[in-house]
Amino acid sequence: MSRWSWFLLQTLCLLSTGAAPPRAAPGAANCDLKSQQSELNSFLWTIKRDPPSYFFGTIHVPYTRVWDFIPDNSKEAFLQSSIVYFELDLTDPYTISALTSCQMLPQGENLQDVLPRDIYCRLKRHLEYVKLMMPLWMTPDQHGKGLYADYLFNAIAGNWERKRPVWVMLMVNSLTEVDIKSRGVPVLDLFLAQEAERLKKQTGAVEKVEEQCHPLNGLNFSQVIFALNQTLLQQESLRAGSLQIPYTTEDLIKHYNCGDLSSVILSHDSSQVPNFINATLPPQERITAQEIDSYLRQELIYKRNERIGKRVKALLEEFPDKGFFFAFGAGHFMGNHTVLDVLRREGYEREE
């Protein structure tokens, strides 16, 4: 699962299966793990109240890659809590339809009409390459579940010519061999939502789809074209074997399983968007990359943290006798202006 492909939730719901698949290889084999599983850092924070409420940091990867490394105290907090809240309601069909609508160009428009011709041709060429390679990328386990390459390609990239360029850019980021091999296994957030439903817990969401979606649609046209061009350049270089990406899904999993709270990788997982800033860019393009990074950090991390924190406070006040378990992207609890910082400002103390 790509670090930035929350927007493909419809595919996750479509392809997830009820039965737990075979365990994948551990994602933390090379880190200095504690000798006891119970000693691991758990990305779990507790708010002082009676009953206590918990905040749990997730990442958008198949749950089988991280579940065995999540300490018992986090799993116990989930089981004990009577109400579980997520960023979005991952099991509501409206969430899926709203995400789909948000990605679409205005009626009557197609990508060919809005993209520069050279970028459109490169995009089409790359998607043809992906479609050709996908049967080779898929695993026997996926075939055993009835997943086939044409079906999977259409589930992810179908109707791509009607999507807004920013969503096509994110889609291209998710169409890699590593990401394709993980399809069919629910990501951690979705697995927790399914478990909460199975356990008949009360569930809810602190955000609406539009609040996550509109900031991406708010990038201006030149910024989106820059981002799509950079994404295609990266994928073309990867295909040619001339580029090593700075960090991968495997790096994300390792940092998470090792309890690395300081990792910048985790904040990129929560902002959903790749970082385009690098030293090889010409000065003007570097400014564009910095503007995109600054805008999305403000819109997708800081503003959302403020909004989420205030909505959590309202829930805690409305239901003082209920124990909550809030499962949000781990990046929302790191760095400056976190969800926990908002709650601290509102008078809530965290257990150390």
mmCIF file of C-alpha atoms in Angstrom:
data_model
loop_
_atom_site.group_PDB
_atom_site.id
_atom_site.type_symbol
_atom_site.label_atom_id
_atom_site.label_comp_id
_atom_site.label_asym_id
_atom_site.label_seq_id
_atom_site.Cartn_x
_atom_site.Cartn_y
_atom_site.Cartn_z
ATOM 1 C CA MET A 1 0.000 0.000 0.000
ATOM 2 C CA SER A 2 1.401 3.357 -0.983
ATOM 3 C CA ARG A 3 2.035 5.786 1.819
ATOM 4 C CA TRP A 4 -0.201 8.292 0.037
ATOM 5 C CA SER A 5 -3.058 6.175 -1.274
ATOM 6 C CA TRP A 6 -5.737 6.719 1.352
ATOM 7 C CA PHE A 7 -7.743 8.126 -1.545
ATOM 8 C CA LEU A 8 -7.982 4.634 -3.009
ATOM 9 C CA LEU A 9 -10.124 3.601 -0.064
ATOM 10 C CA GLN A 10 -12.768 2.367 -2.469
ATOM 11 C CA THR A 11 -10.253 -0.165 -3.755
ATOM 12 C CA LEU A 12 -9.281 -1.171 -0.213
ATOM 13 C CA CYS A 13 -12.893 -1.824 0.720
ATOM 14 C CA LEU A 14 -13.511 -3.613 -2.549
ATOM 15 C CA LEU A 15 -10.524 -5.908 -2.245
ATOM 16 C CA SER A 16 -10.275 -6.544 1.487
ATOM 17 C CA THR A 17 -11.275 -9.980 2.704
ATOM 18 C CA GLY A 18 -12.782 -11.066 5.985
ATOM 19 C CA ALA A 19 -10.331 -13.893 6.677
ATOM 20 C CA ALA A 20 -6.865 -12.992 7.861
ATOM 21 C CA PRO A 21 -4.278 -13.834 5.174
ATOM 22 C CA PRO A 22 -0.988 -15.568 5.948
ATOM 23 C CA ARG A 23 1.431 -13.429 7.935
ATOM 24 C CA ALA A 24 3.843 -11.436 5.860
ATOM 25 C CA ALA A 25 7.520 -11.277 6.689
ATOM 26 C CA PRO A 26 8.088 -9.082 9.769
ATOM 27 C CA GLY A 27 8.778 -5.466 8.993
ATOM 28 C CA ALA A 28 11.096 -4.912 11.939
ATOM 29 C CA ALA A 29 13.650 -7.669 11.592
ATOM 30 C CA ASN A 30 16.654 -5.319 11.495
ATOM 31 C CA CYS A 31 15.879 -2.863 14.278
ATOM 32 C CA ASP A 32 16.827 -2.942 17.940
ATOM 33 C CA LEU A 33 13.567 -4.325 19.226
ATOM 34 C CA LYS A 34 13.054 -4.714 22.968
ATOM 35 C CA SER A 35 13.430 -8.227 24.326
ATOM 36 C CA GLN A 36 9.779 -8.316 25.423
ATOM 37 C CA GLN A 37 6.906 -7.489 23.094
ATOM 38 C CA SER A 38 5.206 -5.692 25.996
ATOM 39 C CA GLU A 39 8.099 -3.196 26.178
ATOM 40 C CA LEU A 40 7.639 -1.908 22.630
ATOM 41 C CA ASN A 41 6.705 1.706 22.012
ATOM 42 C CA SER A 42 3.099 1.455 20.977
ATOM 43 C CA PHE A 43 2.044 4.787 19.489
ATOM 44 C CA LEU A 44 -0.579 4.811 22.241
ATOM 45 C CA TRP A 45 -1.370 7.894 24.312
ATOM 46 C CA THR A 46 -3.828 8.082 27.215
ATOM 47 C CA ILE A 47 -5.888 11.110 28.253
ATOM 48 C CA LYS A 48 -6.484 11.433 32.002
ATOM 49 C CA ARG A 49 -10.201 11.022 32.642
ATOM 50 C CA ASP A 50 -12.544 8.390 34.086
ATOM 51 C CA PRO A 51 -12.930 6.219 32.109
ATOM 52 C CA PRO A 52 -9.654 6.886 30.235
ATOM 53 C CA SER A 53 -9.615 7.664 26.533
ATOM 54 C CA TYR A 54 -6.899 6.553 24.156
ATOM 55 C CA PHE A 55 -5.211 7.857 21.031
ATOM 56 C CA PHE A 56 -3.574 5.334 18.740
ATOM 57 C CA GLY A 57 -1.338 6.240 15.799
ATOM 58 C CA THR A 58 -1.855 4.130 12.675
ATOM 59 C CA ILE A 59 -0.113 3.850 9.324
ATOM 60 C CA HIS A 60 -1.658 3.112 5.937
ATOM 61 C CA VAL A 61 -0.097 -0.299 5.279
ATOM 62 C CA PRO A 62 -1.509 -3.865 5.299
ATOM 63 C CA TYR A 63 -2.309 -4.693 8.913
ATOM 64 C CA THR A 64 -0.540 -8.068 8.659
ATOM 65 C CA ARG A 65 2.807 -6.244 8.337
ATOM 66 C CA VAL A 66 2.475 -4.502 11.718
ATOM 67 C CA TRP A 67 -0.136 -6.275 13.861
ATOM 68 C CA ASP A 68 2.294 -8.670 15.567
ATOM 69 C CA PHE A 69 4.447 -5.703 16.645
ATOM 70 C CA ILE A 70 1.619 -3.691 18.176
ATOM 71 C CA PRO A 71 1.913 -4.179 21.964
ATOM 72 C CA ASP A 72 -0.788 -5.784 24.059
ATOM 73 C CA ASN A 73 -1.569 -2.518 25.878
ATOM 74 C CA SER A 74 -2.751 -0.956 22.596
ATOM 75 C CA LYS A 75 -4.880 -3.969 21.709
ATOM 76 C CA GLU A 76 -6.308 -4.040 25.238
ATOM 77 C CA ALA A 77 -7.171 -0.317 25.061
ATOM 78 C CA PHE A 78 -9.039 -0.975 21.805
ATOM 79 C CA LEU A 79 -10.990 -3.868 23.346
ATOM 80 C CA GLN A 80 -11.845 -1.942 26.534
ATOM 81 C CA SER A 81 -13.123 1.188 24.792
ATOM 82 C CA SER A 82 -16.856 1.335 24.118
ATOM 83 C CA ILE A 83 -16.585 3.913 21.294
ATOM 84 C CA VAL A 84 -14.017 3.881 18.457
ATOM 85 C CA TYR A 85 -13.443 6.903 16.220
ATOM 86 C CA PHE A 86 -11.442 7.208 12.998
ATOM 87 C CA GLU A 87 -10.549 10.084 10.685
ATOM 88 C CA LEU A 88 -13.177 8.906 8.191
ATOM 89 C CA ASP A 89 -15.983 6.357 8.447
ATOM 90 C CA LEU A 90 -14.236 3.612 6.509
ATOM 91 C CA THR A 91 -17.197 1.236 6.444
ATOM 92 C CA ASP A 92 -19.827 3.744 5.212
ATOM 93 C CA PRO A 93 -20.621 3.402 1.480
ATOM 94 C CA TYR A 94 -21.094 7.194 1.353
ATOM 95 C CA THR A 95 -17.384 7.635 2.185
ATOM 96 C CA ILE A 96 -16.487 5.656 -0.920
ATOM 97 C CA SER A 97 -18.893 7.456 -3.239
ATOM 98 C CA ALA A 98 -17.853 10.879 -1.880
ATOM 99 C CA LEU A 99 -14.165 10.076 -2.410
ATOM 100 C CA THR A 100 -14.939 9.017 -5.972
ATOM 101 C CA SER A 101 -16.905 12.199 -6.704
ATOM 102 C CA CYS A 102 -14.216 14.436 -5.238
ATOM 103 C CA GLN A 103 -11.606 13.022 -7.607
ATOM 104 C CA MET A 104 -13.539 13.681 -10.811
ATOM 105 C CA LEU A 105 -13.085 16.507 -13.289
ATOM 106 C CA PRO A 106 -16.142 18.703 -13.983
ATOM 107 C CA GLN A 107 -18.763 17.082 -16.188
ATOM 108 C CA GLY A 108 -17.715 16.916 -19.829
ATOM 109 C CA GLU A 109 -13.966 17.346 -19.183
ATOM 110 C CA ASN A 110 -11.269 14.729 -19.759
ATOM 111 C CA LEU A 111 -7.579 14.654 -18.842
ATOM 112 C CA GLN A 112 -6.630 14.912 -22.495
ATOM 113 C CA ASP A 113 -8.379 18.297 -22.549
ATOM 114 C CA VAL A 114 -6.596 19.728 -19.513
ATOM 115 C CA LEU A 115 -3.073 18.228 -19.488
ATOM 116 C CA PRO A 116 -0.170 19.427 -21.667
ATOM 117 C CA ARG A 117 0.126 16.975 -24.567
ATOM 118 C CA ASP A 118 3.589 15.651 -23.649
ATOM 119 C CA ILE A 119 2.572 14.890 -20.035
ATOM 120 C CA TYR A 120 -0.643 13.213 -21.168
ATOM 121 C CA CYS A 121 1.304 10.973 -23.597
ATOM 122 C CA ARG A 122 3.875 10.038 -20.924
ATOM 123 C CA LEU A 123 1.094 9.280 -18.446
ATOM 124 C CA LYS A 124 -0.721 7.058 -20.946
ATOM 125 C CA ARG A 125 2.544 5.260 -21.784
ATOM 126 C CA HIS A 126 3.285 4.640 -18.102
ATOM 127 C CA LEU A 127 -0.187 3.268 -17.391
ATOM 128 C CA GLU A 128 0.140 0.941 -20.394
ATOM 129 C CA TYR A 129 3.444 -0.295 -18.899
ATOM 130 C CA VAL A 130 1.790 -0.879 -15.500
ATOM 131 C CA LYS A 131 -1.084 -2.801 -17.095
ATOM 132 C CA LEU A 132 1.432 -4.973 -18.957
ATOM 133 C CA MET A 133 3.499 -5.659 -15.820
ATOM 134 C CA MET A 134 0.678 -6.192 -13.351
ATOM 135 C CA PRO A 135 0.169 -9.938 -14.061
ATOM 136 C CA LEU A 136 3.869 -10.442 -13.244
ATOM 137 C CA TRP A 137 3.629 -8.410 -10.038
ATOM 138 C CA MET A 138 0.695 -10.276 -8.519
ATOM 139 C CA THR A 139 1.240 -13.077 -5.992
ATOM 140 C CA PRO A 140 -0.113 -16.660 -5.924
ATOM 141 C CA ASP A 141 -1.948 -15.707 -2.717
ATOM 142 C CA GLN A 142 -3.791 -12.941 -4.582
ATOM 143 C CA HIS A 143 -4.749 -15.346 -7.362
ATOM 144 C CA GLY A 144 -5.957 -17.770 -4.682
ATOM 145 C CA LYS A 145 -8.363 -15.085 -3.447
ATOM 146 C CA GLY A 146 -9.748 -14.590 -6.952
ATOM 147 C CA LEU A 147 -7.872 -11.353 -7.701
ATOM 148 C CA TYR A 148 -6.713 -10.959 -11.287
ATOM 149 C CA ALA A 149 -4.588 -8.317 -12.951
ATOM 150 C CA ASP A 150 -7.215 -6.811 -15.273
ATOM 151 C CA TYR A 151 -9.738 -6.580 -12.457
ATOM 152 C CA LEU A 152 -7.181 -5.016 -10.105
ATOM 153 C CA PHE A 153 -5.960 -2.509 -12.694
ATOM 154 C CA ASN A 154 -9.520 -1.405 -13.438
ATOM 155 C CA ALA A 155 -10.344 -1.171 -9.722
ATOM 156 C CA ILE A 156 -7.408 1.196 -9.164
ATOM 157 C CA ALA A 157 -6.990 3.020 -12.472
ATOM 158 C CA GLY A 158 -10.356 2.583 -14.171
ATOM 159 C CA ASN A 159 -11.816 5.842 -15.480
ATOM 160 C CA TRP A 160 -8.422 7.549 -15.014
ATOM 161 C CA GLU A 161 -9.075 9.913 -17.945
ATOM 162 C CA ARG A 162 -11.948 11.491 -15.968
ATOM 163 C CA LYS A 163 -9.928 12.119 -12.788
ATOM 164 C CA ARG A 164 -8.434 15.433 -11.726
ATOM 165 C CA PRO A 165 -4.652 15.546 -12.365
ATOM 166 C CA VAL A 166 -3.759 15.670 -8.629
ATOM 167 C CA TRP A 167 -5.579 12.361 -8.033
ATOM 168 C CA VAL A 168 -3.945 10.810 -11.097
ATOM 169 C CA MET A 169 -0.579 11.840 -9.652
ATOM 170 C CA LEU A 170 -1.416 10.037 -6.382
ATOM 171 C CA MET A 171 -2.741 7.045 -8.322
ATOM 172 C CA VAL A 172 0.529 6.735 -10.252
ATOM 173 C CA ASN A 173 2.386 6.749 -6.917
ATOM 174 C CA SER A 174 0.326 3.749 -5.804
ATOM 175 C CA LEU A 175 0.806 1.686 -8.974
ATOM 176 C CA THR A 176 4.120 0.075 -8.034
ATOM 177 C CA GLU A 177 5.085 -3.579 -7.710
ATOM 178 C CA VAL A 178 5.353 -3.440 -3.897
ATOM 179 C CA ASP A 179 1.959 -1.762 -3.559
ATOM 180 C CA ILE A 180 0.229 -4.114 -6.000
ATOM 181 C CA LYS A 181 1.501 -7.159 -4.094
ATOM 182 C CA SER A 182 -0.205 -5.891 -0.925
ATOM 183 C CA ARG A 183 -3.680 -5.455 -2.458
ATOM 184 C CA GLY A 184 -6.379 -7.604 -0.938
ATOM 185 C CA VAL A 185 -5.216 -7.117 2.657
ATOM 186 C CA PRO A 186 -6.968 -4.357 4.650
ATOM 187 C CA VAL A 187 -4.737 -1.494 5.782
ATOM 188 C CA LEU A 188 -4.429 -1.080 9.556
ATOM 189 C CA ASP A 189 -7.114 1.644 9.794
ATOM 190 C CA LEU A 190 -9.640 -0.386 7.809
ATOM 191 C CA PHE A 191 -8.858 -3.573 9.756
ATOM 192 C CA LEU A 192 -9.529 -1.755 13.060
ATOM 193 C CA ALA A 193 -12.804 -0.384 11.650
ATOM 194 C CA GLN A 194 -13.838 -3.894 10.593
ATOM 195 C CA GLU A 195 -12.894 -5.273 14.023
ATOM 196 C CA ALA A 196 -14.861 -2.530 15.798
ATOM 197 C CA GLU A 197 -17.872 -3.393 13.666
ATOM 198 C CA ARG A 198 -17.442 -7.126 14.339
ATOM 199 C CA LEU A 199 -17.238 -6.455 18.084
ATOM 200 C CA LYS A 200 -20.381 -4.300 17.803
ATOM 201 C CA LYS A 201 -18.650 -1.217 19.159
ATOM 202 C CA GLN A 202 -20.078 2.225 18.508
ATOM 203 C CA THR A 203 -17.996 3.879 15.787
ATOM 204 C CA GLY A 204 -17.717 7.320 14.249
ATOM 205 C CA ALA A 205 -15.533 9.733 12.304
ATOM 206 C CA VAL A 206 -14.094 13.150 13.183
ATOM 207 C CA GLU A 207 -13.838 14.349 9.585
ATOM 208 C CA LYS A 208 -15.905 14.521 6.439
ATOM 209 C CA VAL A 209 -14.481 13.304 3.133
ATOM 210 C CA GLU A 210 -14.593 16.832 1.720
ATOM 211 C CA GLU A 211 -12.312 18.118 4.492
ATOM 212 C CA GLN A 212 -9.562 15.703 3.449
ATOM 213 C CA CYS A 213 -10.283 15.982 -0.255
ATOM 214 C CA HIS A 214 -10.753 19.681 -0.990
ATOM 215 C CA PRO A 215 -7.248 20.820 0.076
ATOM 216 C CA LEU A 216 -5.753 18.620 -2.645
ATOM 217 C CA ASN A 217 -8.168 20.062 -5.185
ATOM 218 C CA GLY A 218 -7.097 23.502 -3.942
ATOM 219 C CA LEU A 219 -3.611 23.285 -5.475
ATOM 220 C CA ASN A 220 -3.341 25.572 -8.487
ATOM 221 C CA PHE A 221 -2.942 24.183 -12.009
ATOM 222 C CA SER A 222 0.794 24.912 -12.378
ATOM 223 C CA GLN A 223 1.517 23.243 -9.013
ATOM 224 C CA VAL A 224 -0.436 20.137 -10.010
ATOM 225 C CA ILE A 225 1.310 19.903 -13.403
ATOM 226 C CA PHE A 226 4.683 20.244 -11.643
ATOM 227 C CA ALA A 227 3.745 17.471 -9.183
ATOM 228 C CA LEU A 228 2.473 15.133 -11.913
ATOM 229 C CA ASN A 229 5.579 15.750 -14.024
ATOM 230 C CA GLN A 230 7.883 15.034 -11.056
ATOM 231 C CA THR A 231 5.934 11.850 -10.265
ATOM 232 C CA LEU A 232 6.224 10.631 -13.863
ATOM 233 C CA LEU A 233 9.944 11.493 -13.938
ATOM 234 C CA GLN A 234 10.440 9.450 -10.772
ATOM 235 C CA GLN A 235 8.522 6.455 -12.116
ATOM 236 C CA GLU A 236 10.332 6.636 -15.462
ATOM 237 C CA SER A 237 13.696 6.714 -13.654
ATOM 238 C CA LEU A 238 12.678 3.762 -11.472
ATOM 239 C CA ARG A 239 11.713 1.806 -14.588
ATOM 240 C CA ALA A 240 15.086 2.628 -16.138
ATOM 241 C CA GLY A 241 16.894 1.543 -12.962
ATOM 242 C CA SER A 242 18.534 4.964 -12.545
ATOM 243 C CA LEU A 243 16.838 5.993 -9.304
ATOM 244 C CA GLN A 244 16.561 4.751 -5.743
ATOM 245 C CA ILE A 245 13.636 6.345 -3.932
ATOM 246 C CA PRO A 246 14.673 7.970 -0.614
ATOM 247 C CA TYR A 247 12.349 5.850 1.498
ATOM 248 C CA THR A 248 9.948 3.043 0.795
ATOM 249 C CA THR A 249 6.905 1.373 2.287
ATOM 250 C CA GLU A 250 9.354 -1.078 3.886
ATOM 251 C CA ASP A 251 11.128 1.819 5.627
ATOM 252 C CA LEU A 252 7.786 3.123 6.881
ATOM 253 C CA ILE A 253 6.877 -0.305 8.297
ATOM 254 C CA LYS A 254 10.259 -0.696 9.974
ATOM 255 C CA HIS A 255 10.095 2.734 11.653
ATOM 256 C CA TYR A 256 6.589 2.027 12.882
ATOM 257 C CA ASN A 257 7.359 -1.469 14.187
ATOM 258 C CA CYS A 258 10.482 -0.165 15.906
ATOM 259 C CA GLY A 259 8.473 2.584 17.643
ATOM 260 C CA ASP A 260 10.392 5.408 15.957
ATOM 261 C CA LEU A 261 8.412 8.432 17.102
ATOM 262 C CA SER A 262 10.735 10.976 15.520
ATOM 263 C CA SER A 263 10.580 9.687 11.970
ATOM 264 C CA VAL A 264 9.754 12.200 9.241
ATOM 265 C CA ILE A 265 8.501 9.243 7.198
ATOM 266 C CA LEU A 266 5.486 8.841 9.462
ATOM 267 C CA SER A 267 4.420 12.441 8.981
ATOM 268 C CA HIS A 268 4.513 11.957 5.199
ATOM 269 C CA ASP A 269 2.286 8.910 5.609
ATOM 270 C CA SER A 270 -0.263 11.110 7.381
ATOM 271 C CA SER A 271 -0.049 14.044 4.938
ATOM 272 C CA GLN A 272 -0.690 11.527 2.116
ATOM 273 C CA VAL A 273 1.469 13.358 -0.389
ATOM 274 C CA PRO A 274 5.054 12.720 -1.543
ATOM 275 C CA ASN A 275 7.779 15.257 -0.858
ATOM 276 C CA PHE A 276 8.961 16.809 -4.133
ATOM 277 C CA ILE A 277 11.774 18.894 -2.610
ATOM 278 C CA ASN A 278 15.249 17.711 -3.615
ATOM 279 C CA ALA A 279 18.620 19.276 -4.251
ATOM 280 C CA THR A 280 18.660 18.469 -7.977
ATOM 281 C CA LEU A 281 15.742 20.755 -8.833
ATOM 282 C CA PRO A 282 16.445 24.091 -10.586
ATOM 283 C CA PRO A 283 15.850 27.086 -8.263
ATOM 284 C CA GLN A 284 12.399 28.008 -9.629
ATOM 285 C CA GLU A 285 11.159 24.416 -9.450
ATOM 286 C CA ARG A 286 12.519 24.100 -5.908
ATOM 287 C CA ILE A 287 10.419 27.133 -4.934
ATOM 288 C CA THR A 288 7.327 25.463 -6.449
ATOM 289 C CA ALA A 289 8.087 22.260 -4.529
ATOM 290 C CA GLN A 290 8.490 24.214 -1.285
ATOM 291 C CA GLU A 291 5.212 26.063 -1.895
ATOM 292 C CA ILE A 292 3.379 22.755 -2.417
ATOM 293 C CA ASP A 293 4.961 21.242 0.701
ATOM 294 C CA SER A 294 4.128 24.293 2.818
ATOM 295 C CA TYR A 295 0.531 24.498 1.559
ATOM 296 C CA LEU A 296 -0.190 20.798 2.119
ATOM 297 C CA ARG A 297 1.524 20.725 5.511
ATOM 298 C CA GLN A 298 -0.684 23.619 6.581
ATOM 299 C CA GLU A 299 -3.876 22.189 5.076
ATOM 300 C CA LEU A 300 -3.449 18.445 5.645
ATOM 301 C CA ILE A 301 -1.605 18.426 8.992
ATOM 302 C CA TYR A 302 -1.858 21.661 11.005
ATOM 303 C CA LYS A 303 -5.408 22.762 10.113
ATOM 304 C CA ARG A 304 -6.698 19.210 10.348
ATOM 305 C CA ASN A 305 -5.022 18.692 13.736
ATOM 306 C CA GLU A 306 -6.735 21.820 15.045
ATOM 307 C CA ARG A 307 -10.106 20.703 13.710
ATOM 308 C CA ILE A 308 -9.707 17.100 14.900
ATOM 309 C CA GLY A 309 -8.563 18.199 18.364
ATOM 310 C CA LYS A 310 -11.592 20.436 18.855
ATOM 311 C CA ARG A 311 -14.004 17.739 17.680
ATOM 312 C CA VAL A 312 -12.393 15.214 20.033
ATOM 313 C CA LYS A 313 -12.823 17.684 22.904
ATOM 314 C CA ALA A 314 -16.514 18.068 22.034
ATOM 315 C CA LEU A 315 -16.982 14.277 22.043
ATOM 316 C CA LEU A 316 -15.223 13.864 25.393
ATOM 317 C CA GLU A 317 -17.460 16.554 26.893
ATOM 318 C CA GLU A 318 -20.648 15.174 25.345
ATOM 319 C CA PHE A 319 -19.986 11.635 26.635
ATOM 320 C CA PRO A 320 -18.054 12.037 29.922
ATOM 321 C CA ASP A 321 -18.883 8.501 31.073
ATOM 322 C CA LYS A 322 -17.681 6.741 27.896
ATOM 323 C CA GLY A 323 -14.221 5.404 27.094
ATOM 324 C CA PHE A 324 -13.025 6.417 23.597
ATOM 325 C CA PHE A 325 -10.375 4.914 21.329
ATOM 326 C CA PHE A 326 -9.291 7.383 18.623
ATOM 327 C CA ALA A 327 -7.312 5.820 15.752
ATOM 328 C CA PHE A 328 -5.667 8.484 13.564
ATOM 329 C CA GLY A 329 -2.586 8.549 11.323
ATOM 330 C CA ALA A 330 0.555 8.494 13.502
ATOM 331 C CA GLY A 331 1.824 11.722 11.929
ATOM 332 C CA HIS A 332 -1.023 13.618 13.622
ATOM 333 C CA PHE A 333 0.710 12.973 16.967
ATOM 334 C CA MET A 334 4.217 14.054 15.952
ATOM 335 C CA GLY A 335 6.107 17.293 15.556
ATOM 336 C CA ASN A 336 4.459 20.655 16.272
ATOM 337 C CA HIS A 337 0.754 21.513 16.451
ATOM 338 C CA THR A 338 -0.321 17.906 17.071
ATOM 339 C CA VAL A 339 -3.808 16.725 18.021
ATOM 340 C CA LEU A 340 -2.472 16.163 21.547
ATOM 341 C CA ASP A 341 -1.154 19.748 21.662
ATOM 342 C CA VAL A 342 -4.641 21.043 20.827
ATOM 343 C CA LEU A 343 -6.158 18.960 23.647
ATOM 344 C CA ARG A 344 -3.478 20.062 26.111
ATOM 345 C CA ARG A 345 -4.329 23.658 25.269
ATOM 346 C CA GLU A 346 -7.973 22.832 25.990
ATOM 347 C CA GLY A 347 -7.084 21.559 29.450
ATOM 348 C CA TYR A 348 -6.714 17.800 28.909
ATOM 349 C CA GLU A 349 -3.670 16.115 30.438
ATOM 350 C CA ARG A 350 -1.875 13.133 28.984
ATOM 351 C CA GLU A 351 -0.667 10.263 31.147
ATOM 352 C CA GLU A 352 3.107 9.974 30.936
#
